[in-house]
Short mmCIF file of C-alpha atoms in Angstrom, two decimals:
data_model
loop_
_atom_site.label_atom_id
_atom_site.label_comp_id
_atom_site.label_asym_id
_atom_site.label_seq_id
_atom_site.Cartn_x
_atom_site.Cartn_y
_atom_site.Cartn_z
CA MET A 1 -22.32 -115.38 8.23
CA ILE A 2 -23.05 -112.85 5.80
CA THR A 3 -25.22 -111.29 8.31
CA ASN A 4 -23.28 -111.54 10.97
CA THR A 5 -20.03 -110.46 8.92
CA SER A 6 -21.75 -107.38 7.73
CA ILE A 7 -23.10 -106.64 11.39
CA SER A 8 -19.48 -107.14 13.32
CA LYS A 9 -18.13 -104.71 10.16
CA ALA A 10 -21.18 -102.35 11.14
CA THR A 11 -20.67 -102.54 14.44
CA SER A 12 -16.31 -102.31 15.02
CA SER A 13 -15.99 -99.78 12.52
CA PRO A 14 -19.59 -97.51 12.76
CA ARG A 15 -17.10 -94.34 10.97
CA THR A 16 -15.75 -94.55 7.49
CA ASP A 17 -13.56 -92.30 5.66
CA ASN A 18 -15.17 -90.34 3.08
CA ALA A 19 -12.56 -91.12 0.39
CA GLU A 20 -13.23 -94.77 1.22
CA LEU A 21 -17.07 -94.32 0.61
CA GLU A 22 -16.60 -92.56 -2.40
CA ALA A 23 -14.13 -95.37 -3.71
CA GLY A 24 -16.31 -97.90 -3.03
CA THR A 25 -14.02 -100.28 -0.63
CA SER A 26 -13.74 -100.52 3.30
CA ARG A 27 -11.10 -100.20 5.74
CA PRO A 28 -10.04 -103.68 7.24
CA ALA A 29 -11.25 -104.17 10.83
CA ASP A 30 -7.63 -104.81 12.57
CA SER A 31 -6.59 -101.27 10.75
CA GLU A 32 -5.68 -98.49 13.22
CA PRO A 33 -7.47 -95.49 12.37
CA PRO A 34 -5.85 -92.78 11.24
CA PRO A 35 -4.20 -89.25 12.86
CA ALA A 36 -6.00 -86.90 13.78
CA TYR A 37 -5.36 -83.36 11.59
CA VAL A 38 -2.45 -81.34 13.34
CA PRO A 39 -2.29 -78.05 11.03
CA PRO A 40 1.43 -77.26 10.30
CA ALA A 41 3.67 -75.62 12.64
CA THR A 42 4.76 -72.57 10.43
CA GLU A 43 1.41 -71.06 10.88
CA PRO A 44 1.12 -69.87 14.50
CA LEU A 45 4.81 -69.15 14.07
CA LEU A 46 3.74 -66.75 11.46
CA ARG A 47 1.01 -65.37 13.49
CA ARG A 48 2.63 -64.47 16.83
CA ASP A 49 6.02 -63.10 14.83
CA PHE A 50 3.34 -61.12 12.76
CA TYR A 51 1.80 -59.35 16.02
CA SER A 52 5.35 -58.99 18.10
CA ASP A 53 6.66 -57.41 14.79
CA ASN A 54 3.86 -54.61 14.90
CA ALA A 55 3.70 -54.27 18.99
CA ASN A 56 7.48 -53.76 18.58
CA GLN A 57 6.70 -51.06 15.67
CA ASP A 58 4.65 -49.35 18.28
CA ALA A 59 6.85 -49.11 20.96
CA THR A 60 9.76 -47.67 18.65
CA ARG A 61 7.17 -45.29 17.63
CA ARG A 62 5.82 -43.94 20.78
CA SER A 63 9.89 -43.70 21.64
CA LEU A 64 10.40 -41.39 19.34
CA THR A 65 7.57 -39.21 19.74
CA ARG A 66 8.51 -38.91 23.30
CA PHE A 67 11.84 -38.24 22.23
CA LEU A 68 10.69 -35.35 19.81
CA LEU A 69 8.32 -33.75 22.22
CA ALA A 70 10.88 -33.37 24.57
CA LEU A 71 13.55 -31.66 22.50
CA LEU A 72 10.52 -29.40 21.20
CA ILE A 73 10.16 -28.72 24.96
CA ALA A 74 13.87 -28.12 25.54
CA LEU A 75 14.18 -25.45 22.59
CA GLY A 76 11.48 -23.61 23.69
CA ILE A 77 12.92 -23.23 26.81
CA LEU A 78 16.31 -22.58 25.98
CA SER A 79 14.43 -19.71 23.03
CA LEU A 80 12.49 -18.17 25.95
CA VAL A 81 15.58 -18.39 28.47
CA GLY A 82 17.42 -16.64 25.78
CA THR A 83 15.10 -14.07 24.90
CA ILE A 84 14.53 -13.26 28.97
CA THR A 85 18.62 -12.85 29.44
CA GLY A 86 18.88 -11.66 26.52
CA VAL A 87 21.01 -13.50 24.56
CA SER A 88 19.03 -13.66 21.35
CA VAL A 89 19.72 -9.95 21.01
CA GLY A 90 22.29 -10.73 18.41
CA LEU A 91 19.67 -13.53 16.40
CA THR A 92 16.73 -10.92 16.27
CA ARG A 93 15.67 -9.82 12.89
CA PRO A 94 15.33 -6.20 12.24
CA ARG A 95 12.86 -4.56 9.76
CA HIS A 96 15.24 -3.92 7.04
CA GLY A 97 14.81 -8.10 6.27
CA HIS A 98 18.48 -9.08 7.04
CA TRP A 99 20.01 -11.42 9.59
CA VAL A 100 22.36 -10.06 12.21
CA VAL A 101 24.60 -11.92 14.22
CA LYS A 102 26.63 -9.08 15.59
CA GLU A 103 26.05 -5.81 17.51
CA GLU A 104 28.55 -4.23 15.00
CA GLU A 105 27.15 -5.85 12.45
CA TRP A 106 23.83 -4.17 13.30
CA PHE A 107 25.28 -0.74 13.70
CA ARG A 108 26.57 -1.08 10.54
CA GLU A 109 23.70 -2.24 8.31
CA GLU A 110 21.59 1.06 10.26
CA GLN A 111 24.82 3.08 8.84
CA ARG A 112 24.10 1.99 5.79
CA ARG A 113 20.26 2.34 5.87
CA LEU A 114 20.36 5.93 7.18
CA SER A 115 23.08 6.84 4.68
CA GLU A 116 21.07 6.53 2.09
CA THR A 117 18.79 9.47 3.07
CA THR A 118 19.40 12.63 1.33
CA CYS A 119 20.70 14.73 4.30
CA SER A 120 23.23 14.65 6.37
CA THR A 121 22.74 16.10 9.87
CA LYS A 122 24.93 18.98 10.97
CA TRP A 123 25.39 18.91 15.20
CA ASP A 124 26.71 20.78 17.44
CA ALA A 125 30.10 19.61 19.37
CA PRO A 126 28.10 16.94 21.75
CA LEU A 127 28.76 17.86 25.18
CA ASP A 128 30.04 14.94 27.53
CA LEU A 129 27.42 14.41 30.40
CA PRO A 130 28.94 12.42 32.98
CA GLY A 131 27.31 11.73 36.30
CA GLU A 132 24.83 14.23 35.60
CA ARG A 133 21.17 13.57 35.52
CA ARG A 134 19.57 15.52 32.44
CA ARG A 135 15.56 14.85 31.32
CA PRO A 136 15.41 15.54 28.00
CA HIS A 137 11.40 15.31 28.58
CA GLN A 138 8.82 17.81 30.12
CA HIS A 139 6.77 15.74 31.90
CA ILE A 140 2.89 16.48 33.41
CA GLN A 141 3.21 15.40 36.49
CA ALA A 142 0.62 16.93 38.00
CA THR A 143 -1.98 14.69 39.94
CA ASN A 144 -5.00 17.08 39.78
CA LEU A 145 -6.47 19.12 37.16
CA PRO A 146 -4.84 22.57 35.75
CA ASN A 147 -5.74 25.65 37.51
CA ASN A 148 -7.41 27.52 34.50
CA PHE A 149 -10.26 24.37 34.17
CA PRO A 150 -13.47 25.41 35.03
CA PRO A 151 -15.08 23.98 38.72
CA ALA A 152 -17.45 22.48 36.57
CA LEU A 153 -15.01 19.51 35.61
CA PRO A 154 -15.37 16.60 38.04
CA ALA A 155 -11.76 16.10 39.78
CA LEU A 156 -10.52 13.17 38.10
CA PRO A 157 -6.96 12.73 38.84
CA LEU A 158 -4.50 12.12 36.11
CA PRO A 159 -2.17 9.70 35.90
CA ILE A 160 1.75 10.27 36.62
CA PHE A 161 3.42 9.79 33.08
CA PRO A 162 6.60 7.86 32.88
CA ASP A 163 10.25 8.88 32.73
CA LEU A 164 11.44 8.28 29.15
CA SER A 165 14.09 9.79 29.56
CA ILE A 166 17.76 7.92 30.06
CA ALA A 167 18.90 8.33 33.55
CA ARG A 168 22.36 8.96 33.29
CA PRO A 169 23.07 9.83 29.79
CA ALA A 170 26.62 10.09 28.47
CA TYR A 171 26.51 12.45 25.90
CA HIS A 172 24.17 15.35 24.16
CA SER A 173 24.18 16.94 20.72
CA SER A 174 21.59 19.88 18.73
CA THR A 175 21.13 21.11 15.69
CA SER A 176 18.42 23.62 14.93
CA PHE A 177 16.20 24.88 11.72
CA ILE A 178 14.98 27.46 10.55
CA ILE A 179 11.26 27.73 8.61
CA PRO A 180 10.01 30.66 6.53
CA ARG A 181 7.17 32.02 8.26
CA ASN A 182 4.89 32.20 5.01
CA THR A 183 4.75 28.42 4.47
CA PRO A 184 1.62 26.85 4.08
CA GLN A 185 2.19 24.00 6.44
CA VAL A 186 5.02 22.92 9.07
CA PHE A 187 5.37 19.62 9.99
CA VAL A 188 7.64 17.60 12.43
CA HIS A 189 7.64 13.70 11.72
CA SER A 190 9.44 10.86 13.41
CA ARG A 191 10.51 7.56 12.28
CA GLY A 192 12.49 4.65 13.62
CA ALA A 193 12.62 3.82 17.47
CA SER A 194 13.07 7.41 18.34
CA SER A 195 10.82 8.41 21.12
CA GLY A 196 11.29 11.84 23.98
CA ASN A 197 9.54 15.04 24.01
CA ILE A 198 7.76 18.13 21.62
CA THR A 199 7.05 21.25 23.00
CA VAL A 200 5.83 24.21 20.95
CA VAL A 201 5.92 27.85 22.42
CA THR A 202 5.77 31.24 20.73
CA ASP A 203 8.56 33.87 20.84
CA PRO A 204 7.34 37.15 20.03
CA SER A 205 11.47 37.80 19.05
CA ILE A 206 11.23 35.80 16.13
CA GLN A 207 10.25 36.03 12.65
CA ASP A 208 10.05 32.88 11.35
CA VAL A 209 9.45 29.23 13.01
CA VAL A 210 12.41 27.72 14.53
CA ILE A 211 12.40 24.09 15.44
CA GLU A 212 15.45 23.05 17.90
CA VAL A 213 16.57 19.33 18.67
CA GLU A 214 18.79 17.83 20.98
CA VAL A 215 19.45 14.49 20.85
CA PHE A 216 20.58 12.07 24.42
CA TYR A 217 22.58 9.15 24.27
CA ASP A 218 24.37 6.67 25.86
CA SER A 219 27.56 5.94 23.27
CA PRO A 220 29.68 8.19 20.56
CA ASP A 221 28.08 5.38 18.02
CA LEU A 222 24.59 6.29 18.40
CA LEU A 223 24.63 9.15 16.99
CA SER A 224 25.73 7.73 13.37
CA ILE A 225 22.56 6.21 13.29
CA VAL A 226 20.36 9.20 13.42
CA ARG A 227 19.31 11.65 11.08
CA VAL A 228 17.51 14.82 11.18
CA CYS A 229 16.55 16.15 7.76
CA PRO A 230 14.95 19.11 6.61
CA VAL A 231 12.14 18.24 4.22
CA GLN A 232 11.07 21.00 1.85
CA GLU A 233 7.55 19.77 -0.69
CA GLU A 234 5.17 22.20 -2.81
CA ASP A 235 3.22 23.06 0.15
CA ARG A 236 4.54 22.22 3.02
CA GLU A 237 8.15 21.83 4.73
CA GLY A 238 9.41 20.25 8.15
CA LEU A 239 11.65 18.13 9.82
CA MET A 240 12.01 13.80 9.73
CA ILE A 241 13.74 12.40 12.44
CA TYR A 242 15.12 9.16 11.51
CA SER A 243 16.33 6.76 14.07
CA SER A 244 17.07 3.10 13.57
CA VAL A 245 15.42 -0.25 14.54
CA LEU A 246 16.36 -1.37 18.18
CA PRO A 247 17.65 -4.85 18.39
CA ARG A 248 15.47 -6.45 21.08
CA GLY A 249 16.87 -6.34 24.38
CA ASN A 250 18.93 -3.48 24.35
CA VAL A 251 16.75 -0.50 25.77
CA LYS A 252 19.78 1.39 26.60
CA LYS A 253 20.83 2.03 23.17
CA LEU A 254 17.50 4.39 21.99
CA PRO A 255 18.58 7.75 21.74
CA VAL A 256 15.66 9.87 23.26
CA PHE A 257 15.38 13.31 21.47
CA ALA A 258 13.90 16.78 23.11
CA VAL A 259 12.21 19.44 20.42
CA LEU A 260 11.23 22.64 20.78
CA ALA A 261 8.67 23.92 18.31
CA ARG A 262 9.40 28.32 18.72
CA LEU A 263 6.12 30.25 16.45
CA PRO A 264 6.21 33.60 16.17
CA LEU A 265 3.25 35.57 17.02
CA GLY A 266 0.41 35.43 13.88
CA LYS A 267 -3.75 35.70 14.33
CA LEU A 268 -6.81 36.52 11.83
CA GLU A 269 -6.95 40.06 12.44
CA GLU A 270 -3.57 40.74 11.15
CA TYR A 271 -3.06 43.44 7.88
CA ASN A 272 -0.66 43.98 5.69
CA GLU A 273 1.43 46.92 4.37
CA GLU A 274 -1.36 48.02 2.57
CA GLY A 275 -3.91 47.55 5.14
CA LEU A 276 -5.53 44.81 3.64
CA ALA A 277 -7.04 42.29 5.99
CA HIS A 278 -5.27 38.98 5.43
CA SER A 279 -4.79 35.47 7.30
CA GLY A 280 -1.55 35.10 9.73
CA THR A 281 -2.58 31.62 10.56
CA PHE A 282 -0.66 28.03 9.20
CA ASP A 283 -1.31 24.98 9.62
CA PHE A 284 0.83 22.87 11.87
CA GLU A 285 1.39 18.80 12.26
CA THR A 286 3.23 16.46 14.17
CA ASP A 287 3.02 12.91 13.52
CA MET A 288 5.76 10.95 16.28
CA PRO A 289 4.86 8.11 18.55
CA PHE A 290 6.34 7.55 21.59
CA PHE A 291 6.39 11.67 21.69
CA THR A 292 5.38 13.54 24.27
CA HIS A 293 3.51 16.24 23.04
CA THR A 294 2.79 19.97 25.37
CA ILE A 295 1.28 22.83 23.97
CA GLY A 296 2.32 26.04 25.66
CA PRO A 297 -0.61 28.93 25.94
CA LEU A 298 -1.23 29.67 22.26
CA LEU A 299 -4.33 31.15 22.48
CA ASN A 300 -3.88 34.02 22.48
CA ASP A 301 -0.79 34.83 20.13
CA VAL A 302 -1.45 31.71 17.26
CA THR A 303 -3.96 31.47 15.44
CA PHE A 304 -4.40 27.96 12.98
CA ARG A 305 -6.03 26.76 9.87
CA SER A 306 -5.37 23.25 10.97
CA LEU A 307 -3.52 21.45 13.62
CA SER A 308 -2.93 17.74 14.13
CA LEU A 309 -1.41 16.11 17.05
CA SER A 310 -0.46 12.35 16.28
CA THR A 311 1.19 10.51 18.63
CA ILE A 312 1.03 6.70 20.20
CA GLU A 313 1.83 5.54 24.04
CA ALA A 314 2.40 8.99 24.92
CA PRO A 315 0.39 12.01 26.46
CA ILE A 316 -0.83 14.75 24.94
CA HIS A 317 -1.41 18.24 27.16
CA VAL A 318 -2.15 21.32 25.88
CA GLU A 319 -2.37 24.36 27.98
CA SER A 320 -4.43 26.38 25.76
CA ILE A 321 -4.95 26.54 21.46
CA TYR A 322 -6.93 28.21 19.10
CA ALA A 323 -7.60 26.43 15.39
CA GLU A 324 -9.77 26.67 12.72
CA ARG A 325 -9.84 22.95 12.89
CA ALA A 326 -8.13 20.63 15.11
CA SER A 327 -7.31 16.49 15.33
CA ILE A 328 -5.76 15.33 18.32
CA VAL A 329 -4.67 11.97 18.81
CA THR A 330 -3.69 9.54 20.64
CA SER A 331 -3.90 5.86 22.49
CA ASN A 332 -3.00 4.38 25.91
CA ALA A 333 -2.42 8.04 26.83
CA PRO A 334 -4.52 11.10 28.32
CA ILE A 335 -5.51 13.84 26.82
CA THR A 336 -5.75 16.95 28.55
CA GLY A 337 -5.97 20.64 28.05
CA THR A 338 -8.10 23.86 27.06
CA PHE A 339 -9.29 24.09 22.57
CA LYS A 340 -11.02 26.37 20.64
CA SER A 341 -12.66 25.92 17.73
CA SER A 342 -14.51 27.09 15.32
CA LYS A 343 -15.28 24.65 12.71
CA SER A 344 -14.13 20.95 13.98
CA LEU A 345 -12.37 19.26 16.69
CA ARG A 346 -11.91 16.13 16.71
CA LEU A 347 -9.74 14.08 20.03
CA ALA A 348 -9.27 10.27 20.39
CA THR A 349 -7.48 8.16 22.57
CA GLN A 350 -8.23 4.38 24.38
CA LYS A 351 -7.61 2.89 27.70
CA ALA A 352 -6.91 6.37 29.35
CA PRO A 353 -9.40 9.34 30.31
CA ILE A 354 -10.06 12.79 28.20
CA ILE A 355 -10.54 15.69 30.66
CA ILE A 356 -10.99 19.09 28.25
CA ASN A 357 -12.11 22.43 28.66
CA ALA A 358 -13.64 23.07 24.98
CA ILE A 359 -14.33 26.44 22.99
CA LEU A 360 -17.35 26.37 20.56
CA GLU A 361 -17.46 29.42 17.70
CA GLY A 362 -21.22 28.98 16.74
CA GLY A 363 -21.57 27.54 12.89
CA ALA A 364 -23.50 29.77 10.57
CA SER A 365 -23.36 27.53 7.25
CA SER A 366 -22.55 24.45 9.14
CA PRO A 367 -22.62 23.35 12.77
CA THR A 368 -19.31 24.05 14.88
CA ALA A 369 -18.25 20.16 15.62
CA LEU A 370 -17.09 18.16 18.77
CA ASP A 371 -16.19 14.76 18.61
CA VAL A 372 -14.57 13.18 21.72
CA GLN A 373 -14.24 9.67 22.45
CA THR A 374 -11.76 7.01 24.58
CA HIS A 375 -12.47 3.46 25.39
CA GLN A 376 -12.72 2.22 28.91
CA ALA A 377 -11.94 5.17 30.16
CA PRO A 378 -14.12 8.30 31.92
CA LEU A 379 -14.90 11.63 29.82
CA ALA A 380 -14.75 14.92 31.21
CA ILE A 381 -16.05 18.37 29.04
CA ALA A 382 -16.49 21.68 29.86
CA THR A 383 -17.98 23.40 26.74
CA THR A 384 -18.44 27.13 26.78
CA LEU A 385 -20.70 28.19 23.64
CA GLU A 386 -18.98 30.80 22.85
CA SER A 387 -21.84 32.49 20.32
CA PRO A 388 -24.96 31.86 18.72
CA GLY A 389 -25.16 28.97 15.58
CA SER A 390 -25.34 25.37 15.01
CA PHE A 391 -23.76 22.96 17.08
CA SER A 392 -22.67 19.44 17.10
CA ILE A 393 -21.55 17.48 19.91
CA THR A 394 -19.97 13.91 20.52
CA SER A 395 -19.05 12.19 22.88
CA ARG A 396 -18.05 8.38 23.33
CA THR A 397 -17.13 5.97 25.48
CA TYR A 398 -17.36 2.44 26.97
CA ASN A 399 -17.84 0.73 30.38
CA ALA A 400 -17.01 4.44 31.72
CA PRO A 401 -18.66 7.61 33.01
CA ILE A 402 -19.27 10.58 31.13
CA GLN A 403 -19.80 14.37 32.58
CA LEU A 404 -20.52 16.70 30.03
CA THR A 405 -20.98 20.45 31.44
CA PHE A 406 -21.86 23.84 30.08
CA PRO A 407 -20.67 26.60 32.50
CA GLN A 408 -20.77 29.82 30.33
CA SER A 409 -22.50 29.70 26.99
CA SER A 410 -24.37 31.58 24.90
CA SER A 411 -28.21 32.37 25.57
CA ASN A 412 -29.31 32.02 22.32
CA VAL A 413 -28.48 28.81 21.04
CA PRO A 414 -30.73 27.33 18.18
CA ASP A 415 -29.80 23.57 17.21
CA PHE A 416 -27.63 21.84 19.48
CA HIS A 417 -27.19 17.82 19.51
CA PRO A 418 -25.00 15.85 21.80
CA SER A 419 -24.60 12.39 21.52
CA PHE A 420 -23.40 9.36 23.76
CA VAL A 421 -22.66 6.12 23.14
CA GLU A 422 -21.22 4.12 26.52
CA ALA A 423 -22.05 1.78 28.83
CA ALA A 424 -22.09 4.19 31.92
CA PRO A 425 -24.06 7.07 33.83
CA SER A 426 -23.52 9.44 32.44
CA ASN A 427 -24.66 13.35 33.55
CA LEU A 428 -25.78 16.69 31.53
CA ARG A 429 -26.38 19.66 32.57
CA PHE A 430 -27.80 22.71 30.79
CA ASP A 431 -27.02 26.48 32.06
CA PHE A 432 -28.28 28.02 28.94
CA THR A 433 -31.14 28.35 26.84
CA LEU A 434 -31.89 25.55 24.01
CA HIS A 435 -34.50 25.77 21.16
CA LYS A 436 -33.31 21.94 20.45
CA SER A 437 -32.25 19.01 21.69
CA SER A 438 -31.33 15.75 20.75
CA SER A 439 -28.83 12.52 21.35
CA ASP A 440 -28.83 9.00 21.89
CA VAL A 441 -28.01 8.01 25.19
CA GLY A 442 -27.67 5.15 27.64
CA PRO A 443 -28.59 5.47 31.38
CA ALA A 444 -28.30 9.19 32.02
CA SER A 445 -29.50 12.54 34.22
CA PHE A 446 -30.12 15.42 32.94
CA SER A 447 -30.31 19.01 34.84
CA GLY A 448 -30.68 22.38 33.98
CA GLY A 449 -32.11 26.13 34.40
CA SER A 450 -30.46 26.98 37.44
CA ASN A 451 -27.95 29.07 36.58
CA ALA A 452 -29.50 30.21 32.95
CA PRO A 453 -29.61 34.01 32.43
CA ASP A 454 -32.95 35.82 32.21
CA ASP A 455 -33.51 36.35 28.43
CA ASP A 456 -37.04 39.04 28.87
CA SER A 457 -37.43 38.67 25.06
CA ASN A 458 -38.60 34.60 25.00
CA PRO A 459 -39.90 34.34 28.28
CA GLY A 460 -40.54 30.38 29.45
CA ILE A 461 -37.94 29.28 26.87
CA GLY A 462 -36.01 26.75 28.23
CA ALA A 463 -34.15 23.64 26.57
CA HIS A 464 -36.75 20.84 24.67
CA PHE A 465 -34.85 17.62 24.00
CA SER A 466 -35.29 14.19 22.93
CA PHE A 467 -33.40 11.34 24.09
CA ASN A 468 -33.25 7.91 22.17
CA LEU A 469 -32.41 5.25 25.00
CA LYS A 470 -30.66 1.91 23.99
CA ASP A 471 -33.81 0.05 24.57
CA GLY A 472 -35.20 1.53 21.99
CA SER A 473 -37.44 3.88 24.15
CA LYS A 474 -37.91 7.71 23.56
CA VAL A 475 -37.91 10.09 25.92
CA ASP A 476 -39.15 14.12 25.45
CA GLY A 477 -39.18 16.91 27.74
CA MET A 478 -38.81 19.86 28.26
CA MET A 479 -36.93 22.42 31.02
CA ALA A 480 -38.15 25.50 31.03
CA TRP A 481 -37.38 28.83 33.02
#
């Protein structure tokens, strides 16, 4: 029995609870097995709530992000529309640094700023110009080269310069200033939103420099925010043209100026009452952004010790000038004309052609320098080497052709250094006797000697040249006749 009982126990209850085994007791045979373990009901509920909360937060974030993005896009569109339509005129920030809400406040602020200048302009009585079209600018409307250019220059078309004048200005005022002839340097500068034209001519009937200023404007209030001030410093005297900074989008309120500088005759060979030679020259300088420059035929009437013409976004045309040193600088506009120099001549612009006739006098102690440069536009330079001496000629452009010709030059040029830096074919033509020539040049063609003068004292002398190409190679040669 004992054995059978033990066997039946083993058969009927093969599994024994761990707690009972550890206690050394056994469960009765007729007892029911314990229920299976069921995890607490709160655990899956908590887990489900956790994931549900995260999903809700992500959806909220996405909705908020979409809303903010849509708001930014709407503000950007409104700002763009306001800028285009001029709605934001009153919300622009002028250079004086104060926020302006209304146009009247802008006028008062500009009047206050200009009232701090040390001068008050005395204008002539304003002229009412209803319905009359006035052109305060003297434009260059030519589509071909000027007639006084030598035929060696290529027929490059000149652009038609834009008309910067007001179509129908309502008012016009003028004033004038006299600067003594013996002033070492005469200058005309402009600052602010002014634009217009400056013309320089000679007048044999005057003894001093006379500068006349005209202003064209569309509203009487605009004259109160314009100043033309005479400025006198230790070694120079001139004019400053001040005008206010425009609010954005209101182009009609831009005054337009026309400046006329009349110069007395003055050349190097003048003599004083004692018979001693003295210089009748002076320095002349402009720094006038957005002003078209037109210089008359001054070559035989005035000699400048130094001539500096500086502007931006406006062309410069010179009929003819003679300056010991000259600097002609603009941007995005062409430079044309005839320039004579005895020491240095520099011309520079960008994205516009330079088409000039350069007359150089040879330097004895140092080379007479010609430096012409532009960018992405052609260069056409007809150079006359008027007297024997040393010369240094540099011309630079990129992605555009260069043409450098010498239609008339001295038969004795001991030292000559033309230099090119560009990425397009160039053409260099020698029509005179050279002793030495060197250059840094890209793809180029060279010719010379066909029109060279006879030189019986030095038979067989020609052009010795040395060109350093961009690929590192060097070309040496001689053009003899």
